[in-house]
Short mmCIF file of C-alpha atoms in Angstrom, two decimals:
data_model
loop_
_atom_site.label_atom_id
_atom_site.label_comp_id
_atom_site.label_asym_id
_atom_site.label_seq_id
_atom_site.Cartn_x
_atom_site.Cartn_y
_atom_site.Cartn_z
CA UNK A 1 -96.47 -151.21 -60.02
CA UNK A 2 -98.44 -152.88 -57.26
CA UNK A 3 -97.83 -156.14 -59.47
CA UNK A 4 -94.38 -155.86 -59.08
CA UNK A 5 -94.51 -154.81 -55.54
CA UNK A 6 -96.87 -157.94 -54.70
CA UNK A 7 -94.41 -160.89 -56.22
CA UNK A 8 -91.08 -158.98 -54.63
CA UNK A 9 -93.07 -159.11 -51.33
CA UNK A 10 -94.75 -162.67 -52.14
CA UNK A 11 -91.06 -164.04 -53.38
CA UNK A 12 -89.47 -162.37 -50.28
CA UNK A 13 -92.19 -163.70 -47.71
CA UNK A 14 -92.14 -167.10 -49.03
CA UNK A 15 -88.22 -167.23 -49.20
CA UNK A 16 -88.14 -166.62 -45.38
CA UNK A 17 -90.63 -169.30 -44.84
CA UNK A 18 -88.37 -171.66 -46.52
CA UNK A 19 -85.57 -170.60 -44.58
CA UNK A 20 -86.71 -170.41 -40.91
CA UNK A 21 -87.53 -174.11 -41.45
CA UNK A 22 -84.41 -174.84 -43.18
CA UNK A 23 -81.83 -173.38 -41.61
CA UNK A 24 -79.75 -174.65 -38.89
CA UNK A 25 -78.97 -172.20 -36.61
CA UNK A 26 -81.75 -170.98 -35.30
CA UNK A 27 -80.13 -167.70 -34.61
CA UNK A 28 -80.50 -167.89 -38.68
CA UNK A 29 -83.87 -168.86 -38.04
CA UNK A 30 -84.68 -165.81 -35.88
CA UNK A 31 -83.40 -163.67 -38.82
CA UNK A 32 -85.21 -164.89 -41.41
CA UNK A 33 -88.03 -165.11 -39.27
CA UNK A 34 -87.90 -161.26 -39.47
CA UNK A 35 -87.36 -160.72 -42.88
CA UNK A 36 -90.25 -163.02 -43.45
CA UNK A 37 -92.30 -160.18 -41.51
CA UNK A 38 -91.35 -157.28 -42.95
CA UNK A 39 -92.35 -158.71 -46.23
CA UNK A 40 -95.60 -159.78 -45.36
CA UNK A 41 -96.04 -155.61 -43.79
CA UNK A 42 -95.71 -155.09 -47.56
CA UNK A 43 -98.24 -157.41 -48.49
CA UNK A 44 -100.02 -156.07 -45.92
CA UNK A 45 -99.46 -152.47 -47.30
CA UNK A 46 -101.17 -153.46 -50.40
CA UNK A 47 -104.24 -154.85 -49.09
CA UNK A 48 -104.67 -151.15 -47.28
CA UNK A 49 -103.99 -152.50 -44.13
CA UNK A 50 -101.99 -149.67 -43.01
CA UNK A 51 -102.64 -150.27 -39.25
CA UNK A 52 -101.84 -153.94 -39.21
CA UNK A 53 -99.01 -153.52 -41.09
CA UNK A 54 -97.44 -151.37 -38.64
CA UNK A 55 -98.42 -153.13 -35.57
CA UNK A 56 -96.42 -156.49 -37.82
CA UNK A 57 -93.16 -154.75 -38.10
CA UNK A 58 -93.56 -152.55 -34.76
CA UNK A 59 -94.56 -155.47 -32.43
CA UNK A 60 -93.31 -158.68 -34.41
CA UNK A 61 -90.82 -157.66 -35.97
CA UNK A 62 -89.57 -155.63 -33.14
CA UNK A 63 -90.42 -156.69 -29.69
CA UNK A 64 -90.83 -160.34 -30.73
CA UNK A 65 -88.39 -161.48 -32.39
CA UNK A 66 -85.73 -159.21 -29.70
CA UNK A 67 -87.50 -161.87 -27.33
CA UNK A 68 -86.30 -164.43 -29.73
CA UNK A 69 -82.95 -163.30 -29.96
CA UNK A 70 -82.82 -163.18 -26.42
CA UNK A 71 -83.67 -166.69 -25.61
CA UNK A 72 -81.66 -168.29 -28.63
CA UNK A 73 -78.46 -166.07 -26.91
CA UNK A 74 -79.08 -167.17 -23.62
CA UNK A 75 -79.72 -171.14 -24.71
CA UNK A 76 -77.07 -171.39 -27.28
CA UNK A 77 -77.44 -172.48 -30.97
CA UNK A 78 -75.71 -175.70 -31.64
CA UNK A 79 -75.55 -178.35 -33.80
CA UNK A 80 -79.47 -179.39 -34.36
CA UNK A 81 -80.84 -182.93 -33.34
CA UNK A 82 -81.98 -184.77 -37.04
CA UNK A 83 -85.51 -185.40 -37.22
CA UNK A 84 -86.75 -188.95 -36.99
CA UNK A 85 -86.47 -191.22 -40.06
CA UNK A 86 -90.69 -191.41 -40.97
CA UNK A 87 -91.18 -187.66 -39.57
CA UNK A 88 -88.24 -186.41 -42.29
CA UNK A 89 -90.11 -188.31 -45.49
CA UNK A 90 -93.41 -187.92 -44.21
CA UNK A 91 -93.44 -184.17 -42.66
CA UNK A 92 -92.57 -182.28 -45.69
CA UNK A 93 -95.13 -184.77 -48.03
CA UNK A 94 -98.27 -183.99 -45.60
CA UNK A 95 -97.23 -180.13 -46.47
CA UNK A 96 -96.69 -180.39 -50.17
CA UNK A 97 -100.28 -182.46 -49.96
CA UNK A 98 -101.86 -179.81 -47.85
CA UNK A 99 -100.37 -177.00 -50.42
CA UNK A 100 -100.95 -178.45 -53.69
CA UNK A 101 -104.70 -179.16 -52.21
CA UNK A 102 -105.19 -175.31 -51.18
CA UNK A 103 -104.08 -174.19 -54.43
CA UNK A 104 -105.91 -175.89 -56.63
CA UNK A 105 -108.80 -175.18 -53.87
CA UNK A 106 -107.96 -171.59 -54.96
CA UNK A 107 -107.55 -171.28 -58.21
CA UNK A 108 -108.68 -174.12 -60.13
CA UNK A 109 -112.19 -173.66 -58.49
CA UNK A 110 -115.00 -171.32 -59.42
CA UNK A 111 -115.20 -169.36 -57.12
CA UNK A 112 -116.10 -165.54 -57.77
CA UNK A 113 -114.88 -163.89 -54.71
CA UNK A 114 -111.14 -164.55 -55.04
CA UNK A 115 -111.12 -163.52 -58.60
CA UNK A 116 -111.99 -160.15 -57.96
CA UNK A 117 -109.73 -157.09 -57.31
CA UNK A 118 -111.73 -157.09 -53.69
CA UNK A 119 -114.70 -154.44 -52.83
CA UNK A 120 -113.73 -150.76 -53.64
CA UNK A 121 -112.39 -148.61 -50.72
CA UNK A 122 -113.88 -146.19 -48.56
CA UNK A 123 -111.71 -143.43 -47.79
CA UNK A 124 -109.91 -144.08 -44.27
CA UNK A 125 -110.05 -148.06 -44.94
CA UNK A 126 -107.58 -149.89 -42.79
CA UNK A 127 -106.70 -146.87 -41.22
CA UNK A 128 -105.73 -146.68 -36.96
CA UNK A 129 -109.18 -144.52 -36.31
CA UNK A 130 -111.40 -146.52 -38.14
CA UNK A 131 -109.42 -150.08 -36.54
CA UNK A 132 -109.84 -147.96 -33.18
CA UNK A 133 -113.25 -146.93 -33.59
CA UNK A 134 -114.25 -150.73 -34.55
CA UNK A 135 -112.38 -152.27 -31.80
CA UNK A 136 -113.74 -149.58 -29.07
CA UNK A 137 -117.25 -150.39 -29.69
CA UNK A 138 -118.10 -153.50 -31.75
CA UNK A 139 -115.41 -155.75 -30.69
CA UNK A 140 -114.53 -154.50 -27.44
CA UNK A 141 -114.87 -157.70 -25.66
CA UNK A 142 -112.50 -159.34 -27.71
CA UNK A 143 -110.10 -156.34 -27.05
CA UNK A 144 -110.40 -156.24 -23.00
CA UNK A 145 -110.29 -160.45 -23.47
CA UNK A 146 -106.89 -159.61 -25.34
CA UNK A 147 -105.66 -157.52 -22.67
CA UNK A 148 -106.26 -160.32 -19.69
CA UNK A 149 -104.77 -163.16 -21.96
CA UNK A 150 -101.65 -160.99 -22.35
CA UNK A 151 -101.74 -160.05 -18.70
CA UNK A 152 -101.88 -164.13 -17.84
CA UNK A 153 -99.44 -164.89 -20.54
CA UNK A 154 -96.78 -162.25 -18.57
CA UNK A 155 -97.36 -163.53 -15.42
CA UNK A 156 -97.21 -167.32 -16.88
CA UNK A 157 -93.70 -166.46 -18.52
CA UNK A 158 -92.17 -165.32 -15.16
CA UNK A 159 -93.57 -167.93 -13.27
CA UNK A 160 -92.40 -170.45 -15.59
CA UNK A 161 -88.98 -168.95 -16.10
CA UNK A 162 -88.12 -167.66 -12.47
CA UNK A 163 -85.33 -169.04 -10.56
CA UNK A 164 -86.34 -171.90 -8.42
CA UNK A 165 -84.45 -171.50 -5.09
CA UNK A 166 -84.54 -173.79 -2.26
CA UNK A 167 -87.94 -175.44 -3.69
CA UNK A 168 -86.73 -178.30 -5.65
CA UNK A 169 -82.64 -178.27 -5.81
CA UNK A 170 -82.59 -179.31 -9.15
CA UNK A 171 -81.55 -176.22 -10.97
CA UNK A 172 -78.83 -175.28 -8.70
CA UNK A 173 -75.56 -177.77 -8.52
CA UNK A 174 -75.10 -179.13 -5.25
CA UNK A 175 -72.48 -178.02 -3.38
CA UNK A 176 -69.64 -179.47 -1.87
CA UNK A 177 -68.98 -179.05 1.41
CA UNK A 178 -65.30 -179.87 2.56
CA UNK A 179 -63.73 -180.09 6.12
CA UNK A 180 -62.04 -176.93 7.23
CA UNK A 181 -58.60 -178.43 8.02
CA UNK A 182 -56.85 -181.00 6.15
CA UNK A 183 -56.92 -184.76 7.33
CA UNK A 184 -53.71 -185.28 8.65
CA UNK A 185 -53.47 -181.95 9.96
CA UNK A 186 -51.83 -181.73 13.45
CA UNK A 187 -50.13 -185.46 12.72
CA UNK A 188 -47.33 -187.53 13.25
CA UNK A 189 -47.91 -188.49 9.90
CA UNK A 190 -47.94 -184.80 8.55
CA UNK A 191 -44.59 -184.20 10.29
CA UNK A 192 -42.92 -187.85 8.54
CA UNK A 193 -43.85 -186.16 5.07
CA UNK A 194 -46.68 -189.17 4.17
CA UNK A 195 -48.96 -187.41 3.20
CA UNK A 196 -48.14 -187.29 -0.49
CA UNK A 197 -50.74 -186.28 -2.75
CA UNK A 198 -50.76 -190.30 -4.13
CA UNK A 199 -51.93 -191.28 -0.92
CA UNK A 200 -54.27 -188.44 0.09
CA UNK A 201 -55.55 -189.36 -3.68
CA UNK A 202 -55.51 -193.14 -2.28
CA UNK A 203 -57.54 -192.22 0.74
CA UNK A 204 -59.97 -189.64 -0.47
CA UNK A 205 -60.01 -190.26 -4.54
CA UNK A 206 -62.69 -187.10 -4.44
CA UNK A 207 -60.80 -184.75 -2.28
CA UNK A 208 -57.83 -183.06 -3.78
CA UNK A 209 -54.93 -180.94 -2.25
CA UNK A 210 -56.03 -177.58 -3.11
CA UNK A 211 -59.01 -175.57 -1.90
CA UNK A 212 -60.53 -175.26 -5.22
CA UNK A 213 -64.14 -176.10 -5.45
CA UNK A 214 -65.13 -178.48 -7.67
CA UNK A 215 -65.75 -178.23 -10.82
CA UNK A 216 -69.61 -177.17 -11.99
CA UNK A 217 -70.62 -179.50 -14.53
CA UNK A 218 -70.99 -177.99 -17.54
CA UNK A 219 -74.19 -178.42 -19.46
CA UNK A 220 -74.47 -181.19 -21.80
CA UNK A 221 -78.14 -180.81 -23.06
CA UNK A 222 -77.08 -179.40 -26.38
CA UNK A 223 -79.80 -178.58 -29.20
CA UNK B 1 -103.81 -158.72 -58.26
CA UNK B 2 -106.72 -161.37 -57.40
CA UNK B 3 -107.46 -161.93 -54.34
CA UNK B 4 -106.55 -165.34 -54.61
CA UNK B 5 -103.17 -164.90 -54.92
CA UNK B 6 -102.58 -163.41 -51.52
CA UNK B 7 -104.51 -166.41 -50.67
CA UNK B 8 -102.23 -168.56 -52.63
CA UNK B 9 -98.94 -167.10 -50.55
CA UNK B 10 -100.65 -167.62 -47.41
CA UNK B 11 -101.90 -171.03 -48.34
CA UNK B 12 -97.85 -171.71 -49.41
CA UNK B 13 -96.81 -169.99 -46.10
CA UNK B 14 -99.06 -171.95 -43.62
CA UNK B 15 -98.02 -175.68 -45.22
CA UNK B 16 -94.27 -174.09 -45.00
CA UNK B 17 -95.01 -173.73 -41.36
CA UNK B 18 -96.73 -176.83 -40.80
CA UNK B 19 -93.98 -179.08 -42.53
CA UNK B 20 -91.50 -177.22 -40.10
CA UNK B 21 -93.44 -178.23 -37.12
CA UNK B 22 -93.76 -181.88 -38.03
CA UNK B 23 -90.23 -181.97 -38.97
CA UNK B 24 -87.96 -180.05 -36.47
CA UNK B 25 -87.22 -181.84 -33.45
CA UNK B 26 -86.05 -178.38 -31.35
CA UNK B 27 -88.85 -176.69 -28.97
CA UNK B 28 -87.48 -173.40 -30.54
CA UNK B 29 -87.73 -174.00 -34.14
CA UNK B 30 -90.86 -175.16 -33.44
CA UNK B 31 -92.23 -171.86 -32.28
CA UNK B 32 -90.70 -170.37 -35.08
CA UNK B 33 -93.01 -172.56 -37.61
CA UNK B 34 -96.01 -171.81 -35.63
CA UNK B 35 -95.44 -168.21 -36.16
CA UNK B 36 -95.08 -169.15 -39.94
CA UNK B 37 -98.62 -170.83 -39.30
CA UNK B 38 -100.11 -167.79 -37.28
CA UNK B 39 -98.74 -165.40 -39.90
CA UNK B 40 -100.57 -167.31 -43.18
CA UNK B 41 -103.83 -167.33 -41.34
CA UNK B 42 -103.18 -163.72 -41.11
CA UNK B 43 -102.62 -162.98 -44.44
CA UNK B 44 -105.87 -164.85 -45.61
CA UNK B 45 -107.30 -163.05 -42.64
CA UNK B 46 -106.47 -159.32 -43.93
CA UNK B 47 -107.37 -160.25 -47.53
CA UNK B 48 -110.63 -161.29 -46.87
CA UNK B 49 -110.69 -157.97 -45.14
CA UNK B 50 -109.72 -156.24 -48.49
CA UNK B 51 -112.03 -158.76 -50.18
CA UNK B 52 -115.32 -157.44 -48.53
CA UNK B 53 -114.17 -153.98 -47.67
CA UNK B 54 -114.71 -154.53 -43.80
CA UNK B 55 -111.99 -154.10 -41.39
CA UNK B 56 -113.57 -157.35 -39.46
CA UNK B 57 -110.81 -159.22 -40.50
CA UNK B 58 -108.05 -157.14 -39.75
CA UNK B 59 -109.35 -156.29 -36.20
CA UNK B 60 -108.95 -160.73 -36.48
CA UNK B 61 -105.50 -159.97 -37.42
CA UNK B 62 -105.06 -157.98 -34.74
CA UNK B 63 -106.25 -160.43 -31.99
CA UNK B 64 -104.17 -163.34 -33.70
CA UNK B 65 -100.63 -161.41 -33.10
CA UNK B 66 -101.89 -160.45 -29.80
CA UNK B 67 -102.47 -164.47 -29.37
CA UNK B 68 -99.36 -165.36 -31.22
CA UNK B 69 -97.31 -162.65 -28.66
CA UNK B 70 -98.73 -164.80 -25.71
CA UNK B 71 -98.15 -167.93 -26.84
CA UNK B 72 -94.33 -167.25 -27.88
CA UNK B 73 -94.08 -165.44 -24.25
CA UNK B 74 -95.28 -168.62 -22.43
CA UNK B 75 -93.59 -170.91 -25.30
CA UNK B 76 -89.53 -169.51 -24.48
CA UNK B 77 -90.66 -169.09 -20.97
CA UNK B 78 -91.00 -172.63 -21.22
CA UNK B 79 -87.71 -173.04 -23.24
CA UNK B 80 -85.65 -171.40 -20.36
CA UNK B 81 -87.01 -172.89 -17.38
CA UNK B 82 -86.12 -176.88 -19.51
CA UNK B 83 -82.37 -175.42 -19.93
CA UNK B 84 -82.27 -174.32 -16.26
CA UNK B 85 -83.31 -177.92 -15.03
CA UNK B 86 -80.89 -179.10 -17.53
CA UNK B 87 -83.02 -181.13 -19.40
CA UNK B 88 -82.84 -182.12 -22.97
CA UNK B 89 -83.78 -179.95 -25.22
CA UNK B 90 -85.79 -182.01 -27.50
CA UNK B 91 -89.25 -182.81 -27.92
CA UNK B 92 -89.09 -186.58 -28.34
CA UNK B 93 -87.04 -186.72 -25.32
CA UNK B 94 -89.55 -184.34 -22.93
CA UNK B 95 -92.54 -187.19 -22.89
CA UNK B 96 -93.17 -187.53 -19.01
CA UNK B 97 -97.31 -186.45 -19.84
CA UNK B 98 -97.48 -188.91 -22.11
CA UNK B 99 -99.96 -190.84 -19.97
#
């Protein structure tokens, strides 16, 4: 059974792969991004990693990729840029290199510790109080390091993505400020019926006849 | 199952991820591979766990999601704050620390 469970899992967690790199969208992306995950919780499952599977689909495939979602909704999917020409031919050989290299590394060699079934279990293996009990006392200054990198990694995010006002005028439009009263306002030429909207157009090409503001210009970066 | 196939998925998993970086051209998709990347060295992590029957290297696992969740944090933080200034968003096109 655990055979069966394993290639499901493998052919589900490799299928993902393939597809967050292949598809366009990358709302698609996102999605198989999280199936991906929730296959490799199985995997985890049957290496009794009970714990870490859990924290996989609870924190990646939860809060993570609802981050994800977030930013590809608030950027906007697209139509994707094409890779360069030598990147496109040479990107995916350096991977099939690097692949074909690890497995033969792994199973052509000799080696005795990947052939085995792994070490037998002690009751409780993988499980929260024993991943607790470990990370309380013998790695606890990774864990409290883990805490302050998360800590600088929230306030980095806001900083980054906070709302520049006033500082640097690039991320808001500028605005247009327009006089109060029309030109010929109070005119002899306002009274003769000149001022058409051909010749206000003639005299002020950027100012037309309506109080409208202008326009914002619309984005144009695109993905 | 050996071992080695676990390692075998991860191995496929990771050179999935890296061929995505090197390829895609979009800051996003890019993160996206890197998780790909982050995730196979997990999976070799937790077998070698199983493997030796210490929970070393899943307490590793542990510390490279909590990693992975602060680089993707600073990573779209990034991402917004290039679509507010309305730059490009593409990483050929973002080379002003490029010496």
């Amino acid at each position: 059974v655990s055979q069966v469970i394993f290639f499901i899992a493998a052919i589900g967690a490799l299928a993902g792969a393939i597809g967050v790199v292949t598809l366009r969208n990358p709302f698609y992306s996102v999605l198989s991004l999280a199936f991906h995950l929730v296959s490799l919780a199985a995997l985890f499952l049957l290496l009794h990693a009970e714990f870490v599977a859990a924290a996989q689909v609870v924190v990646y495939a939860g809060a993570v990729m609802v981050l994800y979602v977030f930013v590809v909704a608030y950027v906007g999917g697209g139509e994707q840029i094409p890779s360069g020409a030598v990147l496109k031919v040479l990107g995916p050989l350096f991977a099939i290199a690097v692949a074909v290299e690890l497995c033969i590394a792994m199973l052509g060699s000799a080696l005795k510790g990947v052939k085995t079934q792994g070490a037998p279990i002690v009751p409780g293996f993988g499980q929260p109080s024993h991943i607790g009990t470990q990370l309380l006392t013998r790695y606890l200054f990774p864990f409290e390091a883990a805490s302050i990198l998360l800590l600088i990694a929230a306030v980095g995010a806001v900083v980054l993505a906070r709302r520049r006002r006033g500082l640097e005028g690039g991320d808001e439009p500028p605005r247009h400020f327009r006089l109060t009263e029309p030109d010929f306002a109070g005119t002899m030429a306002e009274g003769g019926g000149v001022r058409s909207t051909a010749y206000d157009e003639l005299l002020h090409p950027e100012v037309d006849g309506t109080d409208q503001p202008k326009p914002e210009p619309t984005h144009t970066g695109g993905w | 199952v050996n071992i080695g196939w676990y390692l075998v998925v991860s191995a496929l998993i990771f050179c999935i991820g890296a061929g995505g970086v090197l390829t895609r051209r979009n800051p996003l998709s890019i993160l996206l591979c890197l998780e790909l990347m982050l995730n196979g060295a997990n999976l070799a992590l937790v077998a070698f766990a199983r493997m030796w029957g210490g929970e070393s290297g899943q307490i590793f696992a542990l510390i490279v999601m909590v990693v992975a969740a602060a680089e993707v944090t600073v990573g779209l933080g990034l991402i917004v704050a290039i679509y507010r200034r309305r730059l490009p968003i593409d990483v050929d096109e973002l080379s002003e620390l490029h010496g």
